Short mmCIF file of C-alpha atoms in Angstrom, two decimals:
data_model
loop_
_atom_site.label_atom_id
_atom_site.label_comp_id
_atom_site.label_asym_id
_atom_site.label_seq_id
_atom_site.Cartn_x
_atom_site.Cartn_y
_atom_site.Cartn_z
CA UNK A 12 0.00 0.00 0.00
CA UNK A 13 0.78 3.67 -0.18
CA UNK A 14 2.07 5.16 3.42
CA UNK A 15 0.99 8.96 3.57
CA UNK A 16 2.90 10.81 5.99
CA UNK A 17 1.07 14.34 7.36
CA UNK A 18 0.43 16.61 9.85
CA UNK A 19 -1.97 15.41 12.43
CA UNK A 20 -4.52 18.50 11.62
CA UNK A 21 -4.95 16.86 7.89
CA UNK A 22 -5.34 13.10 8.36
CA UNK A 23 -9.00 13.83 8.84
CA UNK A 24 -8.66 16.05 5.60
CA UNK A 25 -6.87 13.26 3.38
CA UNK A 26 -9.72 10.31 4.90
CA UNK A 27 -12.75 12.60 3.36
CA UNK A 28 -10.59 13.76 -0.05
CA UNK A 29 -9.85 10.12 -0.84
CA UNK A 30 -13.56 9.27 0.34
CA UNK A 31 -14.86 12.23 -2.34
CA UNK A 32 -12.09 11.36 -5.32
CA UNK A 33 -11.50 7.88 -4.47
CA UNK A 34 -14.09 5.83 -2.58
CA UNK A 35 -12.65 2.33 -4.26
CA UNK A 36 -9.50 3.02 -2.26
CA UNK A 37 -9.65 1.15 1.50
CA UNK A 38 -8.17 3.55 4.20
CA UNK A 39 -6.26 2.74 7.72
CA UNK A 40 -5.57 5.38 9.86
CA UNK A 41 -2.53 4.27 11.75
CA UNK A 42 -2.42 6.75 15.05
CA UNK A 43 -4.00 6.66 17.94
CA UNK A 44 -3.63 4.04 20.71
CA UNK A 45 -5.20 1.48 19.63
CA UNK A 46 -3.32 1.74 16.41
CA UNK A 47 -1.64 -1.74 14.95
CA UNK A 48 1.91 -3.04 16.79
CA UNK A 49 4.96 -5.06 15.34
CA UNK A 50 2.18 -8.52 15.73
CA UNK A 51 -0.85 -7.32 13.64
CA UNK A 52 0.90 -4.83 11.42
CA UNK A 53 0.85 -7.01 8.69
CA UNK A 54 -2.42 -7.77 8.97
CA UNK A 55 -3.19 -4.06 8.83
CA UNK A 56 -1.70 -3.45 5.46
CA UNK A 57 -2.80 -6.68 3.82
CA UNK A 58 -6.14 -5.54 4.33
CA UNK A 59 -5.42 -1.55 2.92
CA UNK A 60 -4.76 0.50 -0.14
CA UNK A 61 -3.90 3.78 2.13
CA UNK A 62 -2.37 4.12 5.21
CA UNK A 63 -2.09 7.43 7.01
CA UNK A 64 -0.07 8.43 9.82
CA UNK A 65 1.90 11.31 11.45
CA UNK A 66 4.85 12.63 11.29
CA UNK A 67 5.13 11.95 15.20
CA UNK A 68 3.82 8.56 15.02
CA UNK A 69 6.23 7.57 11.84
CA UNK A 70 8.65 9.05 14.56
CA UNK A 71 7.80 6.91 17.20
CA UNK A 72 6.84 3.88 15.53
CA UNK A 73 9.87 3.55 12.88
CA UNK A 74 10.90 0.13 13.82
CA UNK A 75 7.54 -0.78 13.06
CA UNK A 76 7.19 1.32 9.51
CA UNK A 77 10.63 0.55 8.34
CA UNK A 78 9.85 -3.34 8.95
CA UNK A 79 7.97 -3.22 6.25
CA UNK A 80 7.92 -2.37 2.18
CA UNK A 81 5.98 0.05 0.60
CA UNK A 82 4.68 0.70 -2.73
CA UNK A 83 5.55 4.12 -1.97
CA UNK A 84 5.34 7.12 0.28
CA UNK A 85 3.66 10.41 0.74
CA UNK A 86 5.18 13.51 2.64
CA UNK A 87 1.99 15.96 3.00
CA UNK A 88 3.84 19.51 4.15
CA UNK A 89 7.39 17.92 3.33
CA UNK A 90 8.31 21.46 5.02
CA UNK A 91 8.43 20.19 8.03
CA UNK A 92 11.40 17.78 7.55
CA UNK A 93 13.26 20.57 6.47
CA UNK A 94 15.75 20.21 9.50
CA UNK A 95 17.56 16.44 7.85
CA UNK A 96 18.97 16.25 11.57
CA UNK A 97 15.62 15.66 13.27
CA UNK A 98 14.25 12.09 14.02
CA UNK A 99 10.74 12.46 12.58
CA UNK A 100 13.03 13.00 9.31
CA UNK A 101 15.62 10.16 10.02
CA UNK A 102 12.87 7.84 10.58
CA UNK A 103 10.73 9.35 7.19
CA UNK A 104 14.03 8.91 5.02
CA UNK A 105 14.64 4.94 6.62
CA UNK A 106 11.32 4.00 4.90
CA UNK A 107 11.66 1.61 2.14
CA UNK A 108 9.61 2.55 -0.82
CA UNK A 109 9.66 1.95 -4.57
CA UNK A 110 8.22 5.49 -5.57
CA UNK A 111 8.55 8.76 -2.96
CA UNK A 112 6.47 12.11 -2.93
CA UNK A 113 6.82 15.28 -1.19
CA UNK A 114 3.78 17.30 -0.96
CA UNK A 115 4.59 21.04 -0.23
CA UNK A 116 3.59 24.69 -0.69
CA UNK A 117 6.55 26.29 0.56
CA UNK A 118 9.52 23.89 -0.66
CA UNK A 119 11.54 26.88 0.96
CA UNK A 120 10.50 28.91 3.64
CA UNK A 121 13.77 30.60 5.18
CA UNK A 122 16.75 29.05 2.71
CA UNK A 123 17.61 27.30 -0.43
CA UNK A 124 19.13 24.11 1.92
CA UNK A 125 14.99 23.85 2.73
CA UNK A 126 14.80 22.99 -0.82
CA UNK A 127 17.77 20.66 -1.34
CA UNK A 128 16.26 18.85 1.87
CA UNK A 129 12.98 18.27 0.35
CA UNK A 130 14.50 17.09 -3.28
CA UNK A 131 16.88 14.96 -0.94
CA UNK A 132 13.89 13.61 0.87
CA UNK A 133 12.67 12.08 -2.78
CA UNK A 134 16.12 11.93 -4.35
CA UNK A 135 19.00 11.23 -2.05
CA UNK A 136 22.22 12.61 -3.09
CA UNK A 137 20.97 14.10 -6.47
CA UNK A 138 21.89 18.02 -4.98
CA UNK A 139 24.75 16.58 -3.02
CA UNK A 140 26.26 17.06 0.39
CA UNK A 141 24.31 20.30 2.48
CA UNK A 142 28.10 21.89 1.97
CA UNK A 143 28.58 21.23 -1.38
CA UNK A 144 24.98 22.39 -1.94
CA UNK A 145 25.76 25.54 -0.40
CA UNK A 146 29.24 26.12 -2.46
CA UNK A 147 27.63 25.30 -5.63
CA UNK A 148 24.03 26.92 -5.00
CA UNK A 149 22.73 28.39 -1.88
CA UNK A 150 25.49 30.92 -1.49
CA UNK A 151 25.94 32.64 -5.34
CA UNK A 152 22.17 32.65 -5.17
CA UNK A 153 21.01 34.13 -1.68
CA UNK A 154 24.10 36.14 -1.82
CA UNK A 155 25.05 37.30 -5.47
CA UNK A 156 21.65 36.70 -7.15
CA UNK A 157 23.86 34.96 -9.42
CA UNK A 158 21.73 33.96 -12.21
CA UNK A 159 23.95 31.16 -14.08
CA UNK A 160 23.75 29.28 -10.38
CA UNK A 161 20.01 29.87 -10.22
CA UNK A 162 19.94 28.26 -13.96
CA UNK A 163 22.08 25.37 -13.20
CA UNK A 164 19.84 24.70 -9.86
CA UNK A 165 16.62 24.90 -12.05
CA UNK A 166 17.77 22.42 -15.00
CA UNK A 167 18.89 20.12 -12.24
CA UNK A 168 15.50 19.95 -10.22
CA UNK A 169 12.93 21.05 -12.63
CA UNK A 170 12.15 17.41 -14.32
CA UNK A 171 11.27 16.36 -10.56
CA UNK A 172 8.85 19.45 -9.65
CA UNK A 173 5.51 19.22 -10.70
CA UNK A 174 4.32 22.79 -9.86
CA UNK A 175 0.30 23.71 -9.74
CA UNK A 176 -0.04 27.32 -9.14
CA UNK A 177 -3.78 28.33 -8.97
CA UNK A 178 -3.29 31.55 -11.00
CA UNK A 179 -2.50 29.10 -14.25
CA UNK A 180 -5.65 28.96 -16.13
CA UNK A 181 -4.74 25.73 -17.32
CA UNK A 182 -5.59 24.58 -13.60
CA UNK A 183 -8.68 26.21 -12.77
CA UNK A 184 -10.10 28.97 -14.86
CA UNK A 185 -12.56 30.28 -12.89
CA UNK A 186 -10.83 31.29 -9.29
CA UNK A 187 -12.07 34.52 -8.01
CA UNK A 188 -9.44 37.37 -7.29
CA UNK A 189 -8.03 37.77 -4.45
CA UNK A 190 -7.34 41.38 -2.59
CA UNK A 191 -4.86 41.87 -0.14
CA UNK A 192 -4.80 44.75 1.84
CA UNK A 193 -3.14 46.55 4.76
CA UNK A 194 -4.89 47.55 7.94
CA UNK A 195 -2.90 49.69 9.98
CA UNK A 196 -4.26 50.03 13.56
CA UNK A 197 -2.74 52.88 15.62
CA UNK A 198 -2.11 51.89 19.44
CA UNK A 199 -4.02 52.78 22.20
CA UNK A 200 -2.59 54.95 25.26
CA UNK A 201 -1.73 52.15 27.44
CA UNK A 202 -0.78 49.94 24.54
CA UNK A 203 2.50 52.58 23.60
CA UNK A 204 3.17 53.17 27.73
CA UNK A 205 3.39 49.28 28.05
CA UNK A 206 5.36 48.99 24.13
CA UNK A 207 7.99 51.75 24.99
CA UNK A 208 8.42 50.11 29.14
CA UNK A 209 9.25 46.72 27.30
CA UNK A 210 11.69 48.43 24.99
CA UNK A 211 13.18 50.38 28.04
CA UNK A 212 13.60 47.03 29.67
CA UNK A 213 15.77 45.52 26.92
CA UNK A 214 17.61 48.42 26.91
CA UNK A 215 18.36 48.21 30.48
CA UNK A 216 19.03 44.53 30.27
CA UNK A 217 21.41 44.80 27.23
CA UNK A 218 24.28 47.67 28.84
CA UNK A 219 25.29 44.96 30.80
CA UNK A 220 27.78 42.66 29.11
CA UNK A 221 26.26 39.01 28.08
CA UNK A 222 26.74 36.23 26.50
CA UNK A 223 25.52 35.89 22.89
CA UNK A 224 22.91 33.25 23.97
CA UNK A 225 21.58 35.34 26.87
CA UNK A 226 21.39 38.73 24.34
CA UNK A 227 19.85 36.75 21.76
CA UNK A 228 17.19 35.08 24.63
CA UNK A 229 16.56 38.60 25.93
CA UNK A 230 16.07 40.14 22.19
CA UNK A 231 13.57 37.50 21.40
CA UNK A 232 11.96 37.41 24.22
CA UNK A 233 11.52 41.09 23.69
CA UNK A 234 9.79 40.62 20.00
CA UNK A 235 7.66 38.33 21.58
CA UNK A 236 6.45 40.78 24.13
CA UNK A 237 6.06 43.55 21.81
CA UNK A 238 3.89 41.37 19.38
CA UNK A 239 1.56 41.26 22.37
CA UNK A 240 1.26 44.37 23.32
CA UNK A 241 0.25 45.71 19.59
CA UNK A 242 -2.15 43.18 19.74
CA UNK A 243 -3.86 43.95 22.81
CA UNK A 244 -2.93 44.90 26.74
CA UNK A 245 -4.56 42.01 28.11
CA UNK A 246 -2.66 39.64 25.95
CA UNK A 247 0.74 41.02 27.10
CA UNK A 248 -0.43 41.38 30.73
CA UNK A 249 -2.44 37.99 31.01
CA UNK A 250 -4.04 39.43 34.04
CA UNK A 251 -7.90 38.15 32.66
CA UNK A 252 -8.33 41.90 32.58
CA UNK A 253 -11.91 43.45 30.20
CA UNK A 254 -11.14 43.95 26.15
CA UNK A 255 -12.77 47.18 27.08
CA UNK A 256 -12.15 49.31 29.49
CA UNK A 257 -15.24 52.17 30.27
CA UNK A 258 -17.13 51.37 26.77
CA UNK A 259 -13.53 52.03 25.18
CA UNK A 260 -11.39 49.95 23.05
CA UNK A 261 -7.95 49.28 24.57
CA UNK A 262 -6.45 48.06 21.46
CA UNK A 263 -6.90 49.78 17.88
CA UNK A 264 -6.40 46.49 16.17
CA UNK A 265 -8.91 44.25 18.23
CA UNK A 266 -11.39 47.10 17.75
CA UNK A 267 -11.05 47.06 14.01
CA UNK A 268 -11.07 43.15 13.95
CA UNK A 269 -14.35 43.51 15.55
CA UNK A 270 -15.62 46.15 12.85
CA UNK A 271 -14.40 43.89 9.73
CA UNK A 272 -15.75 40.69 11.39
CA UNK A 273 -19.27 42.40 12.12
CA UNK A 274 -19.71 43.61 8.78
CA UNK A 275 -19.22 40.12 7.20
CA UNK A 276 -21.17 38.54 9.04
CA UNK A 277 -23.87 40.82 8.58
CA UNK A 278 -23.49 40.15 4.45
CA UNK A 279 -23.45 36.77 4.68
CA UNK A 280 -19.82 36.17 4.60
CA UNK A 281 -17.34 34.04 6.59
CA UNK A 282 -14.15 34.77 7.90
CA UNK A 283 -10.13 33.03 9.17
CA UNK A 284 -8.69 34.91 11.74
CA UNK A 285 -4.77 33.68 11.76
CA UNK A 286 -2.69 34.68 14.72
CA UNK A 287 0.64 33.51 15.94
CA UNK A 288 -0.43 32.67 19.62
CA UNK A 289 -3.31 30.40 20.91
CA UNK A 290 -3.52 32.71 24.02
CA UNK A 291 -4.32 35.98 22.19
CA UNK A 292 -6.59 33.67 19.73
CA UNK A 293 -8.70 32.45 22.96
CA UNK A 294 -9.01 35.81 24.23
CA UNK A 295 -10.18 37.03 20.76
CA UNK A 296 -12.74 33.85 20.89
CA UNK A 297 -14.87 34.48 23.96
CA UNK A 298 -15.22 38.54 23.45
CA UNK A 299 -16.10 38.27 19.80
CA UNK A 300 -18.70 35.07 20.53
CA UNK A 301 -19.87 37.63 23.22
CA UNK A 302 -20.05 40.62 20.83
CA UNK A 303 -21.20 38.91 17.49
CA UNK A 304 -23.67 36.79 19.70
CA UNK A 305 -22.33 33.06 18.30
CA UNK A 306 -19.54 30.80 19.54
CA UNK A 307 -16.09 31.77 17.64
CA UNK A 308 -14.00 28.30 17.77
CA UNK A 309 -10.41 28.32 17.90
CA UNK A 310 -7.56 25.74 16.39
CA UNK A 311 -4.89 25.46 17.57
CA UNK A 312 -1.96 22.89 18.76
CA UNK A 313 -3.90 21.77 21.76
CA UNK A 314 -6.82 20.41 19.91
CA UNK A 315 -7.22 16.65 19.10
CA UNK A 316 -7.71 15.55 15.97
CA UNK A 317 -11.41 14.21 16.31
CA UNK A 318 -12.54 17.85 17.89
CA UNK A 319 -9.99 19.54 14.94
CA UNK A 320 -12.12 17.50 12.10
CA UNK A 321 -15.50 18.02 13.76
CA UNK A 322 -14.81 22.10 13.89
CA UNK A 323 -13.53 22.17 10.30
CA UNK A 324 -16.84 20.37 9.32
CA UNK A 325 -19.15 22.28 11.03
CA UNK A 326 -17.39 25.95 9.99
CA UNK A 327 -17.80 24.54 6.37
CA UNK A 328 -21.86 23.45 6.84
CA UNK A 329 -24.23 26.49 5.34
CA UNK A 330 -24.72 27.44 9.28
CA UNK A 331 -21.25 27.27 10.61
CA UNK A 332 -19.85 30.40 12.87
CA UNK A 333 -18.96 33.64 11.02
CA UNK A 334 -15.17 33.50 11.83
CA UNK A 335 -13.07 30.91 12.71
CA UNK A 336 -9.86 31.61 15.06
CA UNK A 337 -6.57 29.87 13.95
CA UNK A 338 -2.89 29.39 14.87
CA UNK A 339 -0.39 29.68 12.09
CA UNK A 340 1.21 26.57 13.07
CA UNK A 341 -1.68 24.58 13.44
CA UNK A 342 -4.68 25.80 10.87
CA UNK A 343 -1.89 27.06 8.24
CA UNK A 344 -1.29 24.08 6.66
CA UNK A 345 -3.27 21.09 4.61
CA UNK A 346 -6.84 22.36 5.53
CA UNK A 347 -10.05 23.18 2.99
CA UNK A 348 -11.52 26.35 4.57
CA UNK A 349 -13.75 27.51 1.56
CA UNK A 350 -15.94 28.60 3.40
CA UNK A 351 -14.15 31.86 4.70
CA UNK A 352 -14.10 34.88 1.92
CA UNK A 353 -12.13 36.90 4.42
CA UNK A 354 -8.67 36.18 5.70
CA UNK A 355 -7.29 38.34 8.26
CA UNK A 356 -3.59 38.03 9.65
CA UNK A 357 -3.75 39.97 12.76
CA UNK A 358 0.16 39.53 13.50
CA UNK A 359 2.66 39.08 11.34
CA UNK A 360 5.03 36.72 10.94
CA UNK A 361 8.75 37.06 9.63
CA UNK A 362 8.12 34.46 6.48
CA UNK A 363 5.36 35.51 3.40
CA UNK A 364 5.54 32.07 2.57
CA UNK A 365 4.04 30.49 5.76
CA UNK A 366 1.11 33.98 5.91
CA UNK A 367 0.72 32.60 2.14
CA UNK A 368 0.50 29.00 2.85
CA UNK A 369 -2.32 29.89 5.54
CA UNK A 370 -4.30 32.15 3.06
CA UNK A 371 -4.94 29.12 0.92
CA UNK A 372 -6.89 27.62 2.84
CA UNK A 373 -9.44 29.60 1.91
CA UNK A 374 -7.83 30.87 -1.47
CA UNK A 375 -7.77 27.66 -3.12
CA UNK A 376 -9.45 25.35 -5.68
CA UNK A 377 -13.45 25.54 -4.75
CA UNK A 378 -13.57 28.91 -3.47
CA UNK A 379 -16.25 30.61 -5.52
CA UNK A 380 -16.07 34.00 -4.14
CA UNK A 381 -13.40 36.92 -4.59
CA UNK A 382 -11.36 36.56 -1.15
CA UNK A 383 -10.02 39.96 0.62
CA UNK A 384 -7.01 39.25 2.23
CA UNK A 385 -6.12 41.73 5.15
CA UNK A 386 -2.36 42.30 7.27
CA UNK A 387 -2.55 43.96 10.19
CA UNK A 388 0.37 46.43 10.79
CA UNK A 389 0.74 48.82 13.93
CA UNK A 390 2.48 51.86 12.63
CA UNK A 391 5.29 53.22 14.15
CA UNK A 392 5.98 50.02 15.82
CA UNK A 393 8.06 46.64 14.84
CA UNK A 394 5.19 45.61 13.23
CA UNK A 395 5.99 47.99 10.29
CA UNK A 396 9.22 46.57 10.27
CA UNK A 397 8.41 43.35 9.82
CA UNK A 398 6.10 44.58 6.96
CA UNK A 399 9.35 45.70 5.31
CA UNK A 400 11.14 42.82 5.71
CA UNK A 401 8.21 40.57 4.52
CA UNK A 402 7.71 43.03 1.40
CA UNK A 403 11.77 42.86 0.67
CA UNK A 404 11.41 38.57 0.65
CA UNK A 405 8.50 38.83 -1.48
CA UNK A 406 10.80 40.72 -4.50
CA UNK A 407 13.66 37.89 -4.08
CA UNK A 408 12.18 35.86 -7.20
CA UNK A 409 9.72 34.41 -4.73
CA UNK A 410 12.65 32.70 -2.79
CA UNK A 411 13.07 33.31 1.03
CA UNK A 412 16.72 33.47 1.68
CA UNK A 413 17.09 35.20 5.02
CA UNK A 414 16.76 33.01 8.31
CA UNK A 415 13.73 34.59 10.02
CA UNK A 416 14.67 36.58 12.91
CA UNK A 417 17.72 35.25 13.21
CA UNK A 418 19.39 38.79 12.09
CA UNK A 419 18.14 40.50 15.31
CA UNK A 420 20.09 39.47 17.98
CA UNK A 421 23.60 40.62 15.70
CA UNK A 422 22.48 44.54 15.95
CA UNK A 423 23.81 46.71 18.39
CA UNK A 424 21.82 48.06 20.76
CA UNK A 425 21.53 51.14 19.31
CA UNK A 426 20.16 49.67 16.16
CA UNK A 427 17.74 47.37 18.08
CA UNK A 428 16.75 50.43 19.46
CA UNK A 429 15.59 52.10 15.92
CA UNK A 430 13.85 48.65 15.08
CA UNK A 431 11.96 48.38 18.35
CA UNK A 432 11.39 51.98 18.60
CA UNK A 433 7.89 53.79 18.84
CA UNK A 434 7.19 56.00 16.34
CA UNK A 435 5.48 59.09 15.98
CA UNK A 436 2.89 58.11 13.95
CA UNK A 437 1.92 54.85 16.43
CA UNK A 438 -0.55 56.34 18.64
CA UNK A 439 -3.78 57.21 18.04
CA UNK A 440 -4.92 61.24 18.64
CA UNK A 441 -4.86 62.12 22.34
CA UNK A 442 -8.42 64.23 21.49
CA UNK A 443 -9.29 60.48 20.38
CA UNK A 444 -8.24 58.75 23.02
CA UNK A 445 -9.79 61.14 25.67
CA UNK A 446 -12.93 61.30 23.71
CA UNK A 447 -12.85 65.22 23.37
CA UNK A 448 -12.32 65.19 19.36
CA UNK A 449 -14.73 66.95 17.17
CA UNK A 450 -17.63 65.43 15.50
#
């Protein structure tokens, strides 16, 4: 049989595709705990076409997996083995199969070596050694933009890439359009007090001399916290303190979330809501189920499969919720989400290509409707510096050659200080904020 190897938020996703394109096909799903052993493992397979699994269960249950033969095997979000030095990829790479597949949207998220580990994954040895890769490719490309590498990289790989991109008429001819578009949500008061006493507090932290691993844990740390606070007091604090505070908004962006989420719904419409953390994401459940009267469900890491599959059916019915509430990681990747015509990103992250990956869900093959995409950027703050950033690896020939954040922690201070620092523009009117602006 075929062994498909995916995420654990898509095995429900691959049972009902095959089910809808392939009903002839018999199906095991091989997680769980009452999932086959070394003794009835081959009694399993005799009796299956398809067998679906996990990247953490092909992890854990190699011996197992690599005891037998398969016919071949399928890497859904081959991404994620993007690290050759991890054991979920060890153990993926030890299967024996006739025929391999990687499945992947974003065949390279940071670097070029994400590619060479995904052709590796399929093709072992056909790029080389990681080094040599990087001599002979990764290097004159992400560096020099040398074209003759970039040539020689794309005659080498291109009769093994089958590439669908949904703007190819030849593909689907009739996908709406898709708008993106840029919110930018000035900060409250208390949001810039609390932004610029985190920013002090690096500050304070880095005049003292460190180590590079405690500078870099204290710079990150510091993103982190500033991410919060743009995205709303509460989140930052996690005190359990209101949204609101006296009928007033304490965070420009939650308050225009509200306003985009309210008009949908009232037209009908449906909407993802995509946010880094699962904390700010259940905070942003219960007040908008409160304000738009409905329950808001979120997804996110902590959510079992049979409760992950049951929420993704339900938001797809005719009378599912107006929004649904999703972290990157975990409602990114491998779902159908048609349903939603709206897409918002309410913090950004560093890579276009995983934001991009988690807009298709809706944006995709069986989406009838034009789909507004919308990025939510706090001006003034780091926010609009990741907005750069992202808009700079979007122009590099749709290849993402810088390594994330990993940049930050080599600034000085003084130039962490003009990345993290509050700008003019950032806070809202102080006649707004006090209420005392002209009608």
């Amino acid at each position: 049989p075929t062994l498909i190897i995916c995420p654990m938020s898509v095995v429900g996703n691959w049972e009902r595709e095959i089910e809808r394109f392939a009903p002839h096909l018999r199906v095991v799903v091989h997680h769980g705990a009452s999932r086959a052993g070394h003794t009835t493992i081959g009694e399993v397979i005799a009796g299956a076409d398809v067998v679906l699994t996990t990247f953490a269960i092909a992890t854990r249950d190699r011996d197992i997996l690599t005891d037998r033969r398969w016919r071949r095997v399928v890497v859904d979000e081959a991404q994620h083995l993007k690290n050759v030095a991890t054991k979920a990829a060890k153990a993926v790479r030890a299967l024996p199969a006739e025929h391999r597949i990687a499945l992947t949207g974003t065949p390279v998220e940071n670097r070029l070596e994400d590619l060479r580990a995904v052709i590796d994954l399929v093709n072992p040895g056909m790029l080389g050694s990681a080094s040599r890769f990087r001599a002979r490719f990764a290097e004159p490309i992400e560096r020099d933009r040398d074209p003759a590498a970039l040539r020689r990289l794309n005659a080498l790989t291109q009769p093994f890439i089958l590439r669908r991109e949904k703007t190819d008429p030849s593909i689907i001819s009739d996908l709406p359009e898709k708008t993106d578009i840029t919110v930018r949500a000035n900060l409250s008061l208390e949001q810039a007090a609390l932004y610029r006493a985190v920013i002090d507090e690096l500050m304070e932290a880095l005049r003292s001399k460190q180590q590079r691993t405690i500078r870099r844990r204290n710079i990150l740390a510091a993103l982190t916290r500033l991410k919060q606070v743009c995205n709303h007091p509460a989140h930052y604090l996690a005190d359990g303190s209101a949204m609101t505070r006296r009928g007033r908004h304490r965070s420009g962006k939650v308050e225009l979330v509200l306003d985009i989420l309210s008009t949908a719904a009232a037209e009908g419409d449906r909407a993802l809501v995509f946010t880094q953390f699962a904390a700010f994401g259940e905070l942003l459940s219960s007040w908008l189920a409160e304000a738009l009267g409905t329950e808001i469900p979120v997804l996110h890491g902590g959510v079992g499969r049979g409760d992950r599959d049951d929420m993704v059916a339900r938001f797809q019915t005719g009378d599912g919720p107006p929004a649904l509430i999703a972290t990157l990681k975990a409602g990114g990747t491998g779902l159908n989400l048609t349903a939603a015509n709206h897409v918002l990103h309410v913090d950004r992250w560093w890579n276009p290509a995983v934001e991009d990956q988690a807009t298709d869900r809706a944006f995709r093959i069986g989406q009838r409707r034009a789909v507004q995409v919308r990025r939510f950027v706090c001006p003034g703050t780091v926010e609009e510096r990741i907005e750069d950033l992202v808009t700079a690896k979007r122009s590099l020939s749709g290849m993402v050659v810088t390594g994330g954040e990993d940049w930050l922690p080599s600034l000085s201070s003084s130039e962490l200080r003009a990345v993290f620092a509050l700008g003019s523009d950032a806070v809202a009117d102080l006649d707004e904020e006090t209420g005392d602006a002209d009608e």
